[in-house]
Amino acid sequence: MQEKILITGAGGQLGSVLTLNLQEKFGINHVIATDLYPSVGLGGHFEILDATDFQKLESIIVKNSITQIYHLAAVLSASGEKTPVKTWDLNMKTLINVLEVSRIHGVQKVFFPSSIAVFGNNASKDHTSQDQFLLPSTIYGISKATGENWAHYYYNKYGLDVRSLRYPGVIGYESIPGGGTTDYAVDIFHKAIHNQPFECFLSASTQLPMIYMEDAIRATIELMDAPKQNITIRSSYNISGMSFSPNQLFLMIRKTYPKFTITYKPDFRQQIADTWPHSIDDSKASKDWGWIPKYDLESMTESMIKNLKLKHQHYT
Ligand code: AKB
């Protein structure tokens, strides 16, 4: 059967890269990218969609006989704290719309991104396991933990094939993140390659789990391609690539840019980061569908610098 893919939040940090990868995998005419605003650089079929609008979502699904949905639209952790009620409304309404429309119209697979933000201070910080009791500290984390329960419910009650990953901070050269607590780990590279000093909004020793974009995309596609019987977790899989602190990342970048400087000015995002795990146990993902990350701190840093420099040369 020919798959027909719909992506919400296709203009975002992950969405824009995932869209290109799905276009390559399924063919450019078989992927419909959607977002609130038109997105520069996304070729192919694009539609404006506010996923809180059930009727518009439904009409796109029906008109295009969509078979898979990647629902990436969401307000992230740091932005979410500024408008908690709006964040809850948007994150939950869009997910429930996607699940409901999929149930009604027989969409075969749904991808829902969760996050390490589902863990709170009660969870063990190191090598945080899959099945910790979830007590998130942000409204974003609360919406993701609730979303995991909705995904689990739709699978058990209706047999809807919903699959999910708890992403750590995603680092990539292709796009710019917005509104997250882990965004510093992308911003720092842009400063370094332009020989500018970097002011970090987290403290030097704040260790967080991260993943390189290439690994994050591959994990998403591998999870969605895995045989149905291998998927034993219908809430969301822990996944990780590496873990480091701003100081460790700074020292790694300094190997290429010895004059690069950093100062630390922790803001409200520090309190969020303090409640998140330092590292993640993703052994369930390895066991069920063979997850193995390719990039560590050193290879990620090399790749970021190389690709950002190429991009920079291209545009100047
Ligand atoms: C954020 O910082 O909000 C995200 C995440 C870890 O979910 N990048």
CSV table of C-alpha atoms and ligand atoms in Angstrom, one decimal:
chain,number,residue,atom,x,y,z
A,1,MET,CA,0.0,0.0,0.0
A,2,GLN,CA,1.2,3.5,-0.8
A,3,GLU,CA,1.7,5.5,2.4
A,4,LYS,CA,0.5,9.1,2.6
A,5,ILE,CA,2.1,11.1,5.4
A,6,LEU,CA,0.9,14.2,7.3
A,7,ILE,CA,3.2,16.2,9.6
A,8,THR,CA,2.1,18.8,12.0
A,9,GLY,CA,4.6,21.4,13.3
A,10,ALA,CA,6.6,20.8,10.1
A,11,GLY,CA,8.3,24.2,10.4
A,12,GLY,CA,9.9,23.5,13.8
A,13,GLN,CA,13.4,22.4,14.7
A,14,LEU,CA,12.7,18.7,14.4
A,15,GLY,CA,9.8,19.0,12.0
A,16,SER,CA,11.6,20.7,9.2
A,17,VAL,CA,14.4,18.0,9.1
A,18,LEU,CA,11.9,15.1,9.6
A,19,THR,CA,9.8,16.4,6.7
A,20,LEU,CA,12.8,16.3,4.3
A,21,ASN,CA,13.7,12.8,5.5
A,22,LEU,CA,10.1,11.5,5.1
A,23,GLN,CA,9.9,13.2,1.6
A,24,GLU,CA,13.0,11.2,0.7
A,25,LYS,CA,11.7,8.0,2.2
A,26,PHE,CA,8.1,8.1,0.8
A,27,GLY,CA,8.4,10.4,-2.2
A,28,ILE,CA,7.9,14.2,-2.2
A,29,ASN,CA,4.3,13.8,-3.4
A,30,HIS,CA,3.4,11.5,-0.6
A,31,VAL,CA,4.2,13.9,2.3
A,32,ILE,CA,2.0,16.8,3.4
A,33,ALA,CA,3.8,19.2,5.7
A,34,THR,CA,1.6,21.5,7.8
A,35,ASP,CA,2.2,24.4,10.2
A,36,LEU,CA,0.6,27.6,11.4
A,37,TYR,CA,2.7,29.6,9.0
A,38,PRO,CA,4.3,28.9,5.6
A,39,SER,CA,7.9,27.6,6.1
A,40,VAL,CA,10.8,28.6,4.0
A,41,GLY,CA,12.9,25.8,2.6
A,42,LEU,CA,10.2,23.1,2.8
A,43,GLY,CA,9.5,22.0,-0.7
A,44,GLY,CA,6.6,19.8,-1.7
A,45,HIS,CA,3.0,19.8,-0.6
A,46,PHE,CA,2.5,22.3,2.3
A,47,GLU,CA,-0.7,23.4,3.9
A,48,ILE,CA,-1.4,26.0,6.6
A,49,LEU,CA,-3.0,24.1,9.5
A,50,ASP,CA,-3.8,25.0,13.1
A,51,ALA,CA,-4.2,21.5,14.5
A,52,THR,CA,-6.6,22.7,17.2
A,53,ASP,CA,-9.1,23.1,14.3
A,54,PHE,CA,-10.6,19.6,14.1
A,55,GLN,CA,-12.5,20.2,10.9
A,56,LYS,CA,-9.6,21.5,8.9
A,57,LEU,CA,-7.4,18.6,10.1
A,58,GLU,CA,-10.1,16.2,9.2
A,59,SER,CA,-10.6,17.6,5.7
A,60,ILE,CA,-6.9,17.3,4.9
A,61,ILE,CA,-6.8,13.7,6.2
A,62,VAL,CA,-9.8,12.7,4.2
A,63,LYS,CA,-9.0,14.6,1.0
A,64,ASN,CA,-5.5,13.1,0.9
A,65,SER,CA,-6.2,9.6,2.3
A,66,ILE,CA,-3.5,10.0,5.0
A,67,THR,CA,-2.1,6.7,6.4
A,68,GLN,CA,0.4,8.1,8.9
A,69,ILE,CA,0.6,11.2,11.0
A,70,TYR,CA,3.7,12.7,12.7
A,71,HIS,CA,2.2,15.1,15.2
A,72,LEU,CA,5.1,17.5,16.2
A,73,ALA,CA,3.1,20.7,16.8
A,74,ALA,CA,3.6,21.7,20.5
A,75,VAL,CA,4.7,24.6,22.8
A,76,LEU,CA,8.0,23.6,24.4
A,77,SER,CA,9.2,23.6,28.0
A,78,ALA,CA,10.6,27.2,28.5
A,79,SER,CA,7.9,29.0,26.4
A,80,GLY,CA,5.2,26.9,28.0
A,81,GLU,CA,6.0,28.3,31.4
A,82,LYS,CA,5.1,31.8,30.2
A,83,THR,CA,1.5,30.8,29.3
A,84,PRO,CA,0.7,27.6,31.1
A,85,VAL,CA,-3.1,27.4,30.3
A,86,LYS,CA,-2.6,28.2,26.6
A,87,THR,CA,0.2,25.6,26.5
A,88,TRP,CA,-2.0,23.0,28.0
A,89,ASP,CA,-4.9,23.8,25.7
A,90,LEU,CA,-2.7,23.7,22.6
A,91,ASN,CA,-0.7,20.7,23.4
A,92,MET,CA,-3.7,18.6,24.5
A,93,LYS,CA,-6.3,19.8,22.0
A,94,THR,CA,-4.0,19.1,19.0
A,95,LEU,CA,-3.0,15.6,20.3
A,96,ILE,CA,-6.6,14.6,21.0
A,97,ASN,CA,-7.7,15.9,17.6
A,98,VAL,CA,-4.9,13.8,15.9
A,99,LEU,CA,-5.9,10.7,17.9
A,100,GLU,CA,-9.6,11.1,17.2
A,101,VAL,CA,-9.3,11.9,13.5
A,102,SER,CA,-7.0,8.8,13.2
A,103,ARG,CA,-9.5,6.6,15.0
A,104,ILE,CA,-12.4,7.8,12.9
A,105,HIS,CA,-10.7,7.7,9.6
A,106,GLY,CA,-8.6,4.6,10.0
A,107,VAL,CA,-5.1,6.3,10.0
A,108,GLN,CA,-2.7,3.4,10.4
A,109,LYS,CA,0.2,4.8,12.4
A,110,VAL,CA,0.6,7.9,14.5
A,111,PHE,CA,3.9,9.3,15.9
A,112,PHE,CA,3.7,11.4,19.1
A,113,PRO,CA,6.9,13.0,20.5
A,114,SER,CA,7.2,13.0,24.2
A,115,SER,CA,10.2,14.3,26.2
A,116,ILE,CA,12.6,13.9,29.1
A,117,ALA,CA,10.4,16.7,30.6
A,118,VAL,CA,8.0,14.0,31.8
A,119,PHE,CA,10.4,13.2,34.6
A,120,GLY,CA,10.5,15.4,37.7
A,121,ASN,CA,12.5,15.7,40.9
A,122,ASN,CA,11.2,12.4,42.3
A,123,ALA,CA,12.8,10.4,39.5
A,124,SER,CA,16.4,9.2,39.9
A,125,LYS,CA,18.7,11.6,38.0
A,126,ASP,CA,21.3,9.2,36.6
A,127,HIS,CA,20.5,6.6,34.0
A,128,THR,CA,16.8,7.3,34.5
A,129,SER,CA,14.8,4.2,33.8
A,130,GLN,CA,11.8,3.8,31.6
A,131,ASP,CA,9.2,3.2,34.3
A,132,GLN,CA,9.8,5.9,36.9
A,133,PHE,CA,6.7,7.5,38.4
A,134,LEU,CA,6.1,10.7,36.4
A,135,LEU,CA,5.8,13.9,38.3
A,136,PRO,CA,6.8,16.6,35.8
A,137,SER,CA,7.7,20.2,36.9
A,138,THR,CA,6.6,22.1,33.8
A,139,ILE,CA,3.3,22.4,32.0
A,140,TYR,CA,5.0,21.1,28.9
A,141,GLY,CA,6.1,18.0,30.8
A,142,ILE,CA,2.6,17.6,32.3
A,143,SER,CA,1.1,17.8,28.8
A,144,LYS,CA,3.6,15.2,27.5
A,145,ALA,CA,3.0,12.8,30.4
A,146,THR,CA,-0.7,13.1,29.8
A,147,GLY,CA,-0.2,12.7,26.1
A,148,GLU,CA,1.6,9.4,26.8
A,149,ASN,CA,-1.4,8.2,28.7
A,150,TRP,CA,-3.8,9.2,25.9
A,151,ALA,CA,-1.5,7.4,23.4
A,152,HIS,CA,-1.6,4.3,25.6
A,153,TYR,CA,-5.4,4.5,25.9
A,154,TYR,CA,-6.0,4.8,22.2
A,155,TYR,CA,-3.8,1.8,21.5
A,156,ASN,CA,-5.5,-0.3,24.2
A,157,LYS,CA,-9.1,0.8,23.6
A,158,TYR,CA,-9.2,1.3,19.8
A,159,GLY,CA,-6.0,-0.5,18.6
A,160,LEU,CA,-4.7,2.7,17.1
A,161,ASP,CA,-1.0,2.1,16.4
A,162,VAL,CA,0.5,5.1,18.2
A,163,ARG,CA,4.2,5.2,18.8
A,164,SER,CA,6.3,7.6,20.8
A,165,LEU,CA,9.8,8.7,21.9
A,166,ARG,CA,10.8,10.7,24.9
A,167,TYR,CA,13.3,13.0,23.1
A,168,PRO,CA,16.1,14.6,25.1
A,169,GLY,CA,17.5,17.9,23.8
A,170,VAL,CA,17.9,17.7,20.0
A,171,ILE,CA,21.1,19.3,18.5
A,172,GLY,CA,21.3,20.0,14.8
A,173,TYR,CA,22.9,22.4,12.3
A,174,GLU,CA,19.9,22.3,9.9
A,175,SER,CA,17.4,24.3,12.0
A,176,ILE,CA,17.1,26.6,15.0
A,177,PRO,CA,15.3,25.5,18.1
A,178,GLY,CA,12.8,27.8,19.9
A,179,GLY,CA,11.4,27.8,23.4
A,180,GLY,CA,13.2,24.8,24.9
A,181,THR,CA,15.5,24.4,28.0
A,182,THR,CA,18.1,22.6,26.0
A,183,ASP,CA,18.3,25.2,23.2
A,184,TYR,CA,21.7,26.5,24.5
A,185,ALA,CA,23.4,23.4,23.1
A,186,VAL,CA,22.6,24.6,19.5
A,187,ASP,CA,23.0,28.4,20.1
A,188,ILE,CA,26.5,27.9,21.4
A,189,PHE,CA,27.7,26.5,18.1
A,190,HIS,CA,26.3,29.5,16.2
A,191,LYS,CA,28.3,31.8,18.4
A,192,ALA,CA,31.5,29.7,18.2
A,193,ILE,CA,31.6,29.6,14.4
A,194,HIS,CA,31.1,33.4,14.2
A,195,ASN,CA,33.9,33.9,16.8
A,196,GLN,CA,31.5,35.5,19.3
A,197,PRO,CA,31.4,35.0,23.0
A,198,PHE,CA,28.5,32.9,24.4
A,199,GLU,CA,26.3,33.7,27.4
A,200,CYS,CA,24.8,30.5,28.7
A,201,PHE,CA,21.4,30.5,30.5
A,202,LEU,CA,22.2,27.3,32.4
A,203,SER,CA,25.0,26.8,34.9
A,204,ALA,CA,28.4,25.3,33.9
A,205,SER,CA,27.7,21.9,35.5
A,206,THR,CA,24.1,21.3,34.5
A,207,GLN,CA,24.2,17.9,32.9
A,208,LEU,CA,21.4,17.0,30.5
A,209,PRO,CA,20.6,14.2,28.1
A,210,MET,CA,21.0,15.2,24.4
A,211,ILE,CA,20.8,13.6,20.9
A,212,TYR,CA,22.2,14.6,17.6
A,213,MET,CA,19.6,15.4,14.9
A,214,GLU,CA,20.7,12.6,12.6
A,215,ASP,CA,20.2,10.1,15.4
A,216,ALA,CA,16.9,11.7,16.5
A,217,ILE,CA,15.5,11.3,12.9
A,218,ARG,CA,16.8,7.8,12.6
A,219,ALA,CA,15.3,6.8,15.9
A,220,THR,CA,11.9,8.2,14.8
A,221,ILE,CA,12.0,6.3,11.5
A,222,GLU,CA,13.3,3.1,13.0
A,223,LEU,CA,10.6,3.2,15.7
A,224,MET,CA,7.9,3.8,13.0
A,225,ASP,CA,9.3,1.0,10.8
A,226,ALA,CA,9.6,-1.6,13.6
A,227,PRO,CA,7.2,-4.6,13.4
A,228,LYS,CA,4.1,-3.9,15.5
A,229,GLN,CA,4.7,-6.9,17.7
A,230,ASN,CA,8.1,-5.5,18.8
A,231,ILE,CA,6.5,-2.4,20.3
A,232,THR,CA,5.9,-3.3,23.9
A,233,ILE,CA,5.7,0.3,25.2
A,234,ARG,CA,2.7,2.2,24.2
A,235,SER,CA,3.2,5.3,26.4
A,236,SER,CA,6.7,6.4,25.2
A,237,TYR,CA,10.2,5.0,24.8
A,238,ASN,CA,13.2,6.5,26.7
A,239,ILE,CA,15.8,7.4,24.2
A,240,SER,CA,19.2,9.1,24.4
A,241,GLY,CA,22.4,9.8,22.5
A,242,MET,CA,24.8,11.4,25.0
A,243,SER,CA,24.9,13.5,28.2
A,244,PHE,CA,27.0,16.6,28.9
A,245,SER,CA,27.1,19.9,30.8
A,246,PRO,CA,27.6,23.3,29.2
A,247,ASN,CA,31.2,23.3,30.5
A,248,GLN,CA,31.9,19.9,28.9
A,249,LEU,CA,30.4,21.2,25.6
A,250,PHE,CA,32.4,24.4,25.8
A,251,LEU,CA,35.7,22.5,26.4
A,252,MET,CA,35.0,20.3,23.4
A,253,ILE,CA,34.3,23.3,21.1
A,254,ARG,CA,37.4,25.0,22.4
A,255,LYS,CA,39.5,22.2,20.8
A,256,THR,CA,38.5,23.8,17.4
A,257,TYR,CA,38.1,27.4,18.6
A,258,PRO,CA,40.8,28.0,21.3
A,259,LYS,CA,39.8,31.6,21.8
A,260,PHE,CA,36.1,30.9,22.3
A,261,THR,CA,34.7,32.2,25.6
A,262,ILE,CA,31.7,31.5,27.7
A,263,THR,CA,29.9,33.2,30.6
A,264,TYR,CA,27.1,31.8,32.7
A,265,LYS,CA,23.9,33.6,33.6
A,266,PRO,CA,21.4,31.1,34.7
A,267,ASP,CA,17.8,32.2,34.3
A,268,PHE,CA,14.3,30.6,34.9
A,269,ARG,CA,15.4,27.7,32.6
A,270,GLN,CA,17.9,26.6,35.3
A,271,GLN,CA,15.0,25.6,37.6
A,272,ILE,CA,13.5,23.5,34.8
A,273,ALA,CA,16.8,21.8,34.0
A,274,ASP,CA,17.4,21.0,37.7
A,275,THR,CA,14.3,18.8,37.7
A,276,TRP,CA,15.3,16.8,34.6
A,277,PRO,CA,17.5,13.6,34.4
A,278,HIS,CA,21.2,13.9,33.9
A,279,SER,CA,21.3,10.7,31.7
A,280,ILE,CA,18.7,8.3,30.4
A,281,ASP,CA,18.5,4.5,30.3
A,282,ASP,CA,17.2,3.7,26.8
A,283,SER,CA,17.8,-0.1,27.0
A,284,LYS,CA,14.1,-0.9,26.3
A,285,ALA,CA,14.4,0.9,22.9
A,286,SER,CA,17.5,-1.1,22.2
A,287,LYS,CA,15.9,-4.4,23.2
A,288,ASP,CA,12.6,-3.8,21.4
A,289,TRP,CA,13.6,-2.3,18.1
A,290,GLY,CA,17.4,-2.2,18.1
A,291,TRP,CA,18.1,1.4,19.0
A,292,ILE,CA,21.8,2.3,19.0
A,293,PRO,CA,23.0,6.0,18.9
A,294,LYS,CA,25.8,6.8,16.5
A,295,TYR,CA,26.9,10.2,17.8
A,296,ASP,CA,28.7,11.1,21.1
A,297,LEU,CA,29.8,14.5,22.4
A,298,GLU,CA,33.0,14.5,20.3
A,299,SER,CA,31.5,13.3,17.0
A,300,MET,CA,28.5,15.5,17.4
A,301,THR,CA,30.7,18.6,18.0
A,302,GLU,CA,32.8,17.8,14.9
A,303,SER,CA,29.8,17.3,12.7
A,304,MET,CA,28.1,20.5,14.0
A,305,ILE,CA,31.1,22.7,13.4
A,306,LYS,CA,31.8,21.2,9.9
A,307,ASN,CA,28.2,21.6,8.7
A,308,LEU,CA,27.6,25.0,10.2
A,309,LYS,CA,30.8,26.3,8.6
A,310,LEU,CA,29.7,24.9,5.2
A,311,LYS,CA,26.2,26.4,5.6
A,312,HIS,CA,27.8,29.8,6.6
A,313,GLN,CA,30.2,29.8,3.6
A,314,HIS,CA,27.2,29.0,1.4
A,315,TYR,CA,25.2,32.0,2.5
A,316,THR,CA,28.0,34.6,2.7
B,1,AKB,C1,12.9,21.4,25.6
B,1,AKB,O1,13.9,21.7,26.1
B,1,AKB,O2,11.7,21.8,25.8
B,1,AKB,C2,12.9,20.2,24.6
B,1,AKB,C3,12.8,18.9,25.3
B,1,AKB,C4,14.0,18.3,26.0
B,1,AKB,O3,11.8,18.3,25.3
B,1,AKB,N1,14.0,20.3,23.8
